[in-house]
Amino acid sequence: MTETKENQNYTFQAEIKQLLHLLSHSLYQNKEIAIRELVSNASDALDKFRHIALTESKYADETPLEIKVEPDKDQKVLTIRDNGIGMTKEELIGNLGTIAHSGSLDYLKNLTGDAKKDVSLIGQFGVGFYSAFMLADRVEVITRSYLEESGWQWESSGTGEFSINPAEVEERGTQIRLYLKEELEEFTNPERLKYILTRYSTFVPHPILLEGEHVNNQQPIWVEPKSQLTDEQYESFYQYLTHRTDEKPLWHLHLSADSPIQFHSILYCSPHNLEKMGFGVMEHGLHLCAKRILVESQCRELLPEYLRFVQGIVDSADLPLNVSRESLQDNTIFRKIKKVLTKKVLDHLQKIAEDSKEEYLKFYNEFGITIREGVNQDFENRNKIAKLLRFRSSDSNGEELTSLDDYLSRAKEDQKQIYYIGGPSLPQIRNNPNLEVFKRKGLEVLYLVDPVDEFALAQLFTYEEKQIVSVDSADIEFPESTKEADGEEETKAEEAAQAPGFEKVVELFKEAIGDQVEDIRASKRLTEGICTLVSTGGISTQLEQALNMSSQQQMPLSKRIMEVNASAPLIKRLADISGNEQHQEFIKDCGRQIYANAMLSAGLLPNVEEMVHRVDDLLLNAAQNRSSIVT
Ligand code: ADP
Ligand code: MG
């Protein structure tokens, strides 16, 4: 920023320049939202002043807090005036020259699709003020802070620069003067303005006066009985709260409680998860009111982190008006409200899930990734959260999502465990040899493509008293009732393991790779595949890898148990020839390669160079043995 004595000119932060460019060049603009943003800023400024007047009585006075919208048809100027806290020179520079949230611009730039909707999101990113330049060639901000005796005049034509100069200002507060663009004279038309103000600003909690008329004299809807409100009213309140024009909430929840604490609340769920769209963790929080007056606009203490997608308002008569942030934090009223709200939201979600699978999946596809964090965060409600989780499963070959309850409704009567498998992709999961035995026995397995799902399940540990286990765990217990289905195959494998050469094969394998695995033993689960890796610790290979990647230090993966299928043709053949010393190096090489293959199946990377050499040798060996057949 550059400043000279005579000419108080400043350049905008580079991001703002880009933003202004973006605003003036995006084709479909809903220009009305600029009015909404400026009125919303005026209302914020009034809220801030009221809070100051309540906590520091020397600033209090009798003048009513109001917003005035003043069109001047002759000059083509529209003024939005408030008697809120105003701004000092430093505040003008900081607030109207920089972007507070660093990711905002990138996000706005990357928005694609419906440009009209995109621009209407502007208010959410802490850049609402700049929408003024959609209406005006030149914007003037005349302001006097409640801390100062005179004021400032800020001015810019929305290109690269702005200026700030001292100004005589009689009253506390801010006027935003919009020198309207040539073709936008309509914004001085009182009828048009009245329409816009009632459309977007009905719920502003301060009087908005247009040519003396109070245009937003509506009761706050959260204190009214549910039965008297229409969907349209809920929708427009949502749009007001979230600055999202044209967007309908996925659902809303209107609550009134009398005990243990008195409060009213309306909670909403947006139809889109902005975090999923790449915005990073959203700022969140509910609007907190005490006796209908806004105390804090992003109160994070009212809902747990994993419900951060819920937006809305909470109004309690049990809170003092002049409460400060600090005192809010360890307030027991708060903890009680939070407890009730959390339970109500979780119950509401459960109800949606029971009423309509389709509606619930719409919600889950957006916010499932957020809600599952709750398993870790909210011990008290763990079971309710677990009920809300959805996973792919073998029941639909991984195509559909299922709940743990649905899984259990299909489980064998004597099944004591819930099985899952993790893997980097559905095809890889479907081809994992560990699934074989589950298929044979008709046991359903949850397919977890995302390690975070697996992490959530590992945290949960049990559900409805059933242990949750990975299919590659050594702890698997198969239900007795599935023995029969599997009987023949199992006996075959057991018999093969008794064959005289098998023990020798295991011994040779141990000599070759014994230092890399925990143990090598005959498998009871494999009938088709040759070999699989089984883990002894509580977590699966996939999760261990994911945790490893996210931690600073690379830990060596814990050793697996290598299970070998004694009835596989290759192993049988190796058993047959294992008595002859000449073949033993070959058998060891086979062991090394079988282990490498099993690692690949589990998504692990064996030593590539060694493997390529070995496979070359094995191929040569096989080719040489063919010479007698061909000629
Ligand atoms: P946001 O309102 O999300 O913070 P804006 O771009 O709308 O983002 O406004 C930026 C900042 O400018 C506000 O946070 C506030 O500090 C200041 N501001 C804007 N309008 C006013 C006003 N009428 N009175 C006092 N401060 C204002
Ligand atoms: Mg704003």
XYZ file of C-alpha atoms and ligand atoms in Angstrom:
659
model
C 0.000 0.000 0.000
C 1.332 3.435 -0.878
C 0.398 6.636 0.891
C 1.354 10.246 0.312
C 0.405 13.259 2.411
C -1.452 15.276 -0.236
C -3.175 12.437 -1.945
C -4.397 9.684 0.322
C -4.422 7.005 -2.320
C -4.045 3.306 -1.734
C -3.921 0.287 -3.957
C -6.140 -2.685 -3.333
C -4.633 -5.994 -2.315
C -4.005 -8.005 -5.513
C -6.786 -10.447 -4.632
C -9.333 -7.659 -4.422
C -8.376 -6.404 -7.860
C -8.994 -9.864 -9.232
C -12.249 -10.105 -7.365
C -13.448 -6.782 -8.736
C -12.500 -7.906 -12.195
C -14.401 -11.127 -11.680
C -17.471 -9.257 -10.514
C -17.550 -6.854 -13.395
C -16.991 -9.583 -15.977
C -19.248 -12.382 -14.867
C -22.064 -12.491 -17.316
C -25.146 -13.413 -15.388
C -25.281 -11.307 -12.322
C -28.047 -11.044 -9.886
C -27.462 -7.391 -9.093
C -30.080 -7.392 -6.367
C -27.767 -9.290 -4.075
C -25.521 -6.233 -3.786
C -28.335 -4.497 -1.886
C -28.748 -7.533 0.313
C -25.021 -7.546 1.141
C -24.867 -3.852 1.976
C -27.975 -4.023 4.147
C -26.540 -7.068 5.853
C -23.321 -5.175 6.611
C -25.352 -2.265 7.979
C -27.246 -4.678 10.193
C -23.996 -6.258 11.420
C -22.677 -2.792 12.250
C -25.840 -2.064 14.278
C -25.534 -5.386 16.107
C -21.944 -4.606 16.970
C -22.828 -1.187 18.267
C -25.716 -2.486 20.337
C -23.435 -5.026 21.922
C -20.900 -2.332 22.777
C -23.567 -0.065 24.217
C -24.767 -2.915 26.406
C -21.342 -3.803 27.733
C -19.886 -0.266 27.963
C -22.693 2.025 28.993
C -20.777 5.265 28.280
C -21.416 4.685 24.571
C -25.132 4.084 24.955
C -27.593 6.706 23.691
C -31.257 7.061 22.911
C -31.203 7.175 19.118
C -32.938 4.140 17.642
C -30.730 1.826 15.587
C -31.907 1.914 11.989
C -30.982 1.321 8.386
C -32.065 3.908 5.851
C -32.224 3.249 2.145
C -32.264 6.559 0.269
C -32.672 6.709 -3.508
C -31.839 9.931 -5.345
C -33.337 9.735 -8.808
C -31.861 12.980 -10.091
C -28.291 12.265 -9.080
C -28.631 8.528 -9.771
C -27.253 7.797 -6.354
C -28.428 5.161 -3.931
C -27.386 5.554 -0.303
C -27.549 2.896 2.387
C -27.081 4.433 5.779
C -26.751 3.005 9.265
C -25.954 4.375 12.700
C -23.857 1.375 13.723
C -20.265 1.276 14.926
C -18.715 3.009 11.919
C -15.078 2.627 10.957
C -11.798 4.333 11.807
C -9.270 5.007 9.058
C -7.338 1.859 9.955
C -10.533 -0.153 9.849
C -11.406 1.249 6.439
C -8.038 0.185 5.112
C -8.232 -3.247 6.688
C -11.886 -4.005 5.983
C -12.345 -2.458 2.575
C -8.939 -3.072 1.066
C -8.071 -6.665 1.861
C -9.726 -10.057 1.910
C -9.884 -11.536 5.358
C -10.194 -15.184 4.376
C -7.308 -16.198 2.200
C -9.063 -19.022 0.329
C -12.115 -17.005 -0.694
C -10.932 -15.699 -3.995
C -9.631 -19.012 -5.248
C -12.899 -20.563 -4.367
C -14.943 -17.939 -6.150
C -12.700 -18.174 -9.196
C -13.080 -21.902 -9.374
C -16.831 -21.895 -9.185
C -18.230 -23.159 -12.399
C -21.666 -23.781 -13.743
C -24.464 -21.483 -12.793
C -22.665 -18.184 -12.609
C -25.717 -16.427 -11.279
C -25.823 -18.664 -8.261
C -22.070 -18.483 -7.890
C -21.995 -14.747 -7.509
C -24.833 -14.907 -5.031
C -22.556 -16.895 -2.719
C -20.282 -13.902 -2.404
C -21.566 -12.881 1.020
C -20.435 -16.132 2.531
C -16.834 -15.468 1.805
C -16.381 -12.218 3.602
C -16.324 -10.153 0.419
C -19.962 -9.021 0.222
C -19.056 -5.350 0.276
C -17.379 -5.509 -3.125
C -20.630 -6.507 -4.777
C -21.363 -2.759 -4.579
C -19.304 -2.460 -7.754
C -21.827 -4.552 -9.635
C -24.186 -1.596 -9.283
C -21.926 1.401 -9.208
C -19.115 2.969 -11.202
C -18.035 4.737 -8.103
C -18.611 3.930 -4.445
C -18.223 6.324 -1.589
C -18.158 5.254 2.050
C -18.690 8.028 4.541
C -18.220 6.850 8.066
C -17.628 7.872 11.642
C -16.539 5.379 14.238
C -18.228 5.423 17.654
C -14.690 5.983 18.989
C -14.037 9.177 17.013
C -15.283 12.753 16.876
C -15.076 13.128 13.117
C -15.076 10.836 10.163
C -13.619 9.644 6.894
C -14.516 9.489 3.279
C -13.433 6.355 1.391
C -13.824 6.325 -2.358
C -13.099 4.032 -5.249
C -14.184 3.403 -8.789
C -13.490 -0.289 -8.432
C -10.351 -0.466 -10.486
C -7.012 -0.684 -8.738
C -7.216 2.029 -6.143
C -9.106 3.709 -3.388
C -8.605 6.936 -1.486
C -9.313 7.934 2.091
C -9.666 11.529 3.246
C -10.850 13.159 6.456
C -14.483 14.262 6.380
C -16.883 16.130 8.625
C -19.477 13.567 9.646
C -22.199 14.571 12.102
C -23.439 11.193 13.255
C -21.963 7.903 14.213
C -22.278 5.191 11.557
C -21.751 4.556 7.892
C -23.258 5.648 4.598
C -22.532 3.691 1.464
C -23.182 5.916 -1.549
C -23.533 4.090 -4.841
C -23.061 6.204 -7.970
C -25.129 3.907 -10.133
C -24.022 2.667 -13.510
C -25.670 4.316 -16.487
C -28.094 1.492 -17.228
C -29.015 0.801 -13.600
C -31.279 3.716 -12.879
C -33.958 1.214 -11.784
C -32.174 1.018 -8.440
C -33.510 4.445 -7.581
C -37.078 3.323 -8.120
C -38.743 2.976 -4.688
C -41.065 0.179 -5.849
C -38.153 -1.819 -7.170
C -36.180 -1.218 -3.987
C -39.101 -2.202 -1.812
C -39.409 -5.446 -3.726
C -35.711 -6.203 -3.261
C -35.705 -5.337 0.419
C -38.726 -7.479 1.210
C -37.360 -10.291 -0.939
C -33.918 -10.469 0.657
C -33.927 -8.528 3.869
C -37.227 -9.238 5.621
C -35.507 -10.911 8.519
C -32.953 -8.224 9.193
C -33.422 -7.584 12.923
C -33.334 -3.782 12.634
C -35.846 -1.457 11.011
C -35.138 -0.768 7.343
C -36.647 2.542 6.317
C -37.344 3.347 2.687
C -38.719 6.866 2.199
C -39.929 6.736 5.787
C -41.676 3.398 5.390
C -40.652 0.508 7.619
C -40.397 -2.301 5.052
C -39.363 -5.279 7.198
C -41.737 -5.295 10.138
C -42.064 -9.027 10.491
C -41.973 -11.074 13.689
C -38.930 -13.295 13.993
C -40.222 -16.589 12.691
C -38.426 -18.812 15.179
C -40.655 -17.703 18.035
C -43.833 -18.461 16.092
C -45.553 -21.828 16.316
C -44.539 -24.288 13.620
C -48.098 -24.808 12.523
C -48.376 -21.189 11.409
C -45.333 -21.151 9.186
C -45.122 -22.103 5.533
C -42.289 -23.800 3.684
C -41.731 -20.551 1.809
C -41.155 -18.709 5.062
C -38.641 -21.274 6.214
C -36.922 -21.095 2.849
C -36.628 -17.359 2.726
C -35.314 -17.269 6.275
C -32.691 -19.803 5.229
C -31.723 -17.640 2.297
C -31.442 -14.639 4.524
C -29.263 -16.426 7.080
C -26.926 -18.070 4.601
C -26.745 -15.368 1.911
C -27.721 -18.083 -0.553
C -30.334 -16.758 -2.883
C -32.334 -19.312 -4.874
C -31.159 -22.209 -2.763
C -33.524 -24.436 -0.839
C -32.315 -26.161 2.308
C -32.202 -29.943 2.266
C -34.212 -29.969 5.475
C -35.080 -27.762 8.407
C -35.776 -28.459 12.026
C -37.781 -26.068 14.164
C -37.378 -26.624 17.887
C -38.844 -25.097 20.986
C -37.776 -26.286 24.407
C -38.828 -25.269 27.891
C -36.673 -27.472 30.019
C -33.998 -27.915 31.090
C -33.570 -24.624 29.337
C -35.897 -22.342 27.453
C -34.984 -21.741 23.828
C -36.281 -21.537 20.276
C -34.276 -22.688 17.331
C -34.500 -23.240 13.606
C -31.778 -25.393 12.117
C -31.083 -25.935 8.425
C -29.012 -28.235 6.293
C -27.670 -26.820 3.065
C -27.967 -28.964 -0.086
C -24.248 -28.684 -0.876
C -21.177 -29.481 1.116
C -18.797 -26.676 0.236
C -15.947 -28.522 1.918
C -16.377 -31.304 -0.581
C -16.208 -28.724 -3.347
C -12.771 -27.800 -2.133
C -13.230 -24.818 0.115
C -11.466 -26.325 3.126
C -13.111 -26.525 6.504
C -15.937 -24.002 6.539
C -16.390 -21.472 9.237
C -19.454 -22.474 11.015
C -21.661 -21.677 13.896
C -25.189 -20.756 14.702
C -26.594 -17.308 15.224
C -27.127 -16.893 18.904
C -29.821 -14.551 20.173
C -30.817 -13.611 23.661
C -34.460 -12.534 23.803
C -34.508 -12.071 20.011
C -31.436 -9.895 19.906
C -28.347 -11.175 18.149
C -25.502 -11.811 20.573
C -23.083 -13.667 18.355
C -23.319 -14.535 14.696
C -21.020 -17.533 14.497
C -21.335 -19.283 17.746
C -19.400 -22.512 17.476
C -20.162 -23.681 20.978
C -23.735 -24.679 20.216
C -23.074 -27.742 18.096
C -20.195 -30.200 17.899
C -17.659 -29.893 15.098
C -19.014 -32.866 13.159
C -22.379 -31.107 12.776
C -20.740 -27.971 11.355
C -22.884 -28.156 8.237
C -25.940 -27.218 10.277
C -26.865 -23.553 10.033
C -29.479 -21.643 11.889
C -30.452 -19.621 14.881
C -30.854 -20.240 18.580
C -32.698 -17.790 20.788
C -32.758 -18.236 24.531
C -34.393 -16.051 27.130
C -32.115 -17.574 29.744
C -29.033 -15.815 28.414
C -28.046 -12.313 29.519
C -27.881 -9.780 26.668
C -24.465 -8.459 27.491
C -22.748 -11.797 27.628
C -19.183 -11.812 26.349
C -17.456 -14.428 24.239
C -15.318 -15.587 27.120
C -18.224 -16.086 29.455
C -20.056 -17.977 26.730
C -17.433 -20.621 26.533
C -17.835 -22.128 29.930
C -21.472 -21.439 30.296
C -23.572 -24.320 31.542
C -26.626 -22.993 29.684
C -24.603 -23.479 26.576
C -23.612 -27.008 27.289
C -27.225 -27.860 27.942
C -28.430 -26.284 24.710
C -25.669 -28.027 22.792
C -26.656 -31.353 24.245
C -30.298 -30.949 23.274
C -29.522 -29.626 19.774
C -27.074 -32.437 19.045
C -29.542 -35.084 20.079
C -32.350 -33.471 18.098
C -30.284 -33.218 14.930
C -29.150 -36.842 15.172
C -32.720 -37.997 15.832
C -33.965 -35.938 12.913
C -31.415 -37.526 10.595
C -32.408 -40.955 11.817
C -36.027 -40.119 11.113
C -35.215 -38.995 7.580
C -33.318 -42.249 7.071
C -36.308 -44.260 8.247
C -38.861 -42.285 6.247
C -37.065 -42.136 2.924
C -33.900 -43.897 1.927
C -33.565 -41.682 -1.103
C -33.808 -38.425 0.871
C -31.307 -39.716 3.365
C -28.789 -40.684 0.713
C -29.071 -37.224 -0.761
C -27.966 -35.940 2.615
C -25.379 -38.653 3.201
C -23.657 -38.216 -0.121
C -22.970 -34.603 0.815
C -22.346 -34.759 4.535
C -21.566 -38.395 5.320
C -17.877 -37.564 5.353
C -18.456 -34.887 7.972
C -20.798 -36.829 10.183
C -18.540 -39.857 10.455
C -15.994 -37.669 12.287
C -18.484 -37.839 15.132
C -17.565 -41.418 15.961
C -14.296 -40.066 17.189
C -15.592 -36.781 18.638
C -18.770 -37.631 20.443
C -18.559 -40.660 22.661
C -21.934 -40.053 24.223
C -23.795 -40.223 20.906
C -21.605 -42.806 19.279
C -24.368 -45.305 18.795
C -26.707 -42.776 17.218
C -23.921 -41.703 14.870
C -23.063 -45.303 13.995
C -26.685 -45.822 12.972
C -26.354 -42.932 10.535
C -23.271 -44.254 8.763
C -23.517 -45.945 5.375
C -21.063 -48.260 3.630
C -20.762 -50.164 0.409
C -21.005 -53.902 0.854
C -20.744 -57.245 -0.888
C -24.527 -57.492 -0.697
C -24.788 -55.266 -3.780
C -21.308 -56.073 -5.050
C -20.270 -52.682 -3.747
C -22.797 -50.722 -5.787
C -25.052 -49.445 -3.019
C -24.739 -48.014 0.448
C -26.019 -49.927 3.426
C -26.454 -49.176 7.123
C -25.039 -51.333 9.897
C -28.607 -52.171 10.918
C -29.424 -53.421 7.435
C -26.219 -55.409 7.440
C -27.209 -57.059 10.706
C -30.707 -57.808 9.442
C -29.079 -59.927 6.722
C -26.414 -61.481 8.964
C -26.436 -65.144 10.048
C -28.225 -65.743 13.301
C -25.099 -66.930 15.064
C -22.824 -64.356 13.464
C -20.828 -62.587 16.184
C -18.819 -60.216 14.031
C -19.292 -57.549 11.385
C -16.780 -58.017 8.587
C -15.185 -55.354 6.467
C -12.461 -55.065 3.908
C -10.479 -51.957 3.028
C -8.784 -51.276 -0.279
C -7.831 -48.491 -2.627
C -10.639 -49.115 -5.133
C -13.730 -51.245 -5.616
C -12.161 -53.514 -8.282
C -9.172 -54.135 -6.034
C -11.424 -54.919 -3.118
C -13.566 -57.288 -5.168
C -10.478 -59.231 -6.264
C -8.921 -59.542 -2.840
C -8.356 -63.255 -2.088
C -9.401 -62.693 1.519
C -12.995 -62.386 0.348
C -13.174 -65.936 -1.007
C -14.148 -67.669 2.172
C -16.802 -65.038 2.927
C -18.367 -65.576 -0.467
C -18.429 -69.340 0.022
C -20.006 -69.032 3.416
C -22.507 -66.437 2.269
C -21.244 -63.800 4.732
C -21.676 -60.131 3.886
C -18.588 -57.909 3.948
C -18.527 -54.107 4.048
C -16.363 -52.596 1.307
C -14.420 -49.575 2.519
C -12.729 -47.613 -0.215
C -11.961 -44.653 2.006
C -9.490 -45.273 4.852
C -11.404 -42.732 6.923
C -14.418 -45.059 6.912
C -12.202 -47.794 8.162
C -10.805 -45.517 10.776
C -14.327 -44.707 11.970
C -15.221 -48.397 12.170
C -11.989 -49.232 13.960
C -12.858 -46.541 16.512
C -16.347 -47.893 16.895
C -14.907 -51.337 17.537
C -18.309 -52.916 18.209
C -21.853 -52.285 17.053
C -24.858 -53.869 18.741
C -22.369 -56.035 20.630
C -20.904 -57.423 17.430
C -17.187 -57.004 17.028
C -16.207 -55.130 13.870
C -13.266 -56.910 12.207
C -11.260 -56.662 9.040
C -11.329 -59.740 6.800
C -7.568 -59.892 6.964
C -7.589 -60.098 10.727
C -6.392 -63.199 12.521
C -9.333 -62.714 14.934
C -11.992 -63.772 12.460
C -14.446 -66.284 13.879
C -16.794 -67.827 11.391
C -20.325 -68.666 12.513
C -20.851 -72.385 13.174
C -23.864 -72.376 10.902
C -21.738 -71.631 7.850
C -19.492 -74.613 8.372
C -21.632 -76.896 6.312
C -21.729 -74.650 3.270
C -18.002 -74.699 3.397
C -17.443 -78.238 4.662
C -16.168 -79.920 1.553
C -13.708 -77.218 0.641
C -12.406 -76.972 4.135
C -11.778 -80.702 4.391
C -9.980 -80.594 1.060
C -7.688 -77.870 2.319
C -7.133 -79.639 5.614
C -6.268 -82.886 3.858
C -3.851 -81.151 1.540
C -2.149 -79.562 4.511
C -1.561 -83.045 5.907
C 0.186 -84.164 2.713
C 3.785 -85.147 3.499
C 5.472 -82.527 1.286
C 3.477 -79.524 2.495
C 5.347 -79.135 5.735
C 8.590 -79.111 3.785
C 7.263 -76.405 1.492
C 6.395 -74.229 4.498
C 9.838 -74.846 5.892
C 11.497 -73.756 2.648
C 9.284 -70.689 2.415
C 10.319 -69.788 5.949
C 13.961 -70.072 5.004
C 13.370 -67.737 2.074
C 11.169 -65.023 3.609
C 10.769 -65.951 7.254
C 12.314 -62.658 8.346
C 9.659 -60.641 6.494
C 6.557 -62.275 7.932
C 5.244 -63.076 11.359
C 4.488 -66.701 10.463
C 3.719 -68.952 7.526
C 0.904 -71.458 7.908
C -1.773 -73.439 6.117
C -4.850 -71.389 5.324
C -8.350 -72.423 6.254
C -9.959 -69.620 4.350
C -8.433 -69.906 0.906
C -9.697 -72.389 -1.646
C -8.921 -70.633 -4.914
C -6.133 -68.156 -4.284
C -2.671 -69.382 -3.434
C -1.765 -67.132 -0.576
C -3.025 -64.263 1.545
C -1.623 -61.966 4.202
C -3.387 -61.766 7.539
C -2.841 -59.137 10.201
C -2.584 -59.756 13.894
C -2.899 -56.212 15.177
C -6.371 -54.682 15.344
C -6.046 -52.740 12.113
C -5.983 -53.807 8.510
C -3.135 -53.380 6.078
C -4.949 -50.598 4.265
C -5.567 -48.542 7.388
C -2.050 -49.053 8.634
C -0.744 -47.739 5.348
C -3.046 -44.731 5.426
C -2.062 -43.854 8.985
C 1.534 -44.259 8.013
C 1.208 -41.872 5.111
C -0.455 -39.227 7.226
C 2.125 -39.353 9.997
C 5.432 -37.558 9.881
C 7.611 -40.566 10.520
C 7.429 -43.513 8.178
C 7.108 -46.568 10.367
C 7.855 -49.987 8.879
C 4.575 -51.857 8.375
C 3.972 -54.484 11.007
C 4.615 -58.062 9.932
C 1.764 -60.162 8.516
C 0.978 -63.836 8.758
C 1.309 -65.506 5.368
C -1.439 -68.064 4.854
C -0.872 -70.628 2.120
C -3.584 -72.639 0.413
C -2.360 -76.238 0.594
C -4.930 -77.394 -1.949
C -3.913 -74.940 -4.671
C -2.415 -76.840 -7.657
C 0.873 -74.950 -7.481
C 1.369 -75.659 -3.786
C 0.410 -79.301 -4.263
C 2.962 -79.595 -7.036
C 5.627 -77.941 -4.893
C 4.781 -80.380 -2.087
C 5.197 -83.289 -4.500
C 8.681 -82.249 -5.573
C 9.905 -80.888 -2.241
C 11.641 -84.144 -1.319
C 14.245 -83.625 -4.011
C 17.059 -81.341 -2.943
C 17.570 -80.141 -6.546
C 14.211 -78.353 -6.506
C 14.592 -76.556 -3.218
C 16.058 -73.277 -4.561
C 13.200 -73.174 -7.073
C 10.624 -73.716 -4.308
C 12.146 -70.882 -2.297
C 11.915 -68.582 -5.309
C 8.281 -69.576 -5.699
C 7.775 -68.690 -2.026
C 9.338 -65.276 -2.560
C 7.189 -64.590 -5.587
C 3.985 -65.846 -3.955
C 4.660 -63.458 -1.085
C 5.299 -60.586 -3.511
C 2.011 -61.371 -5.282
C 0.134 -61.392 -1.985
C 1.626 -58.023 -1.108
C 0.457 -56.612 -4.422
C -3.055 -57.935 -3.811
C -3.082 -56.201 -0.445
C -2.018 -52.936 -2.061
C 1.561 -53.143 -0.779
C 4.668 -52.706 -2.856
C 7.254 -55.520 -2.886
C 10.885 -54.937 -3.862
C 10.452 -54.379 -7.585
C 13.976 -55.009 -8.894
C 14.330 -58.251 -7.045
C 10.927 -59.310 -8.245
C 11.587 -58.602 -11.905
C 14.801 -60.645 -11.808
C 13.031 -63.467 -10.087
C 10.112 -63.554 -12.511
C 12.578 -63.557 -15.433
C 14.327 -66.576 -13.911
C 11.051 -68.361 -13.266
C 9.937 -67.782 -16.841
C 13.245 -69.078 -18.178
C 12.888 -72.124 -15.982
C 9.354 -72.751 -17.305
C 10.472 -72.245 -20.930
C 13.326 -74.676 -20.600
C 10.998 -77.311 -19.221
C 8.840 -76.948 -22.314
C 11.588 -77.906 -24.803
C 10.844 -81.598 -24.368
C 7.136 -81.078 -25.220
C 7.557 -78.903 -28.324
C 10.148 -80.862 -30.227
P -18.223 -9.542 5.845
O -19.474 -8.772 6.078
O -18.488 -10.979 5.554
O -17.175 -9.360 6.896
P -17.924 -7.644 3.724
O -17.063 -7.578 2.504
O -19.384 -7.582 3.492
O -17.554 -8.969 4.493
O -17.501 -6.496 4.709
C -16.164 -6.373 5.109
C -16.009 -5.642 6.409
O -16.225 -4.253 6.256
C -17.006 -6.037 7.478
O -16.581 -7.183 8.194
C -17.010 -4.806 8.375
O -15.930 -4.864 9.282
C -16.762 -3.682 7.413
N -18.029 -3.027 7.066
C -18.720 -3.172 5.917
N -19.844 -2.415 5.937
C -19.857 -1.799 7.140
C -20.760 -0.864 7.778
N -21.890 -0.458 7.178
N -20.437 -0.421 9.015
C -19.299 -0.834 9.624
N -18.422 -1.698 9.084
C -18.696 -2.171 7.854
Mg -20.953 -8.596 4.638
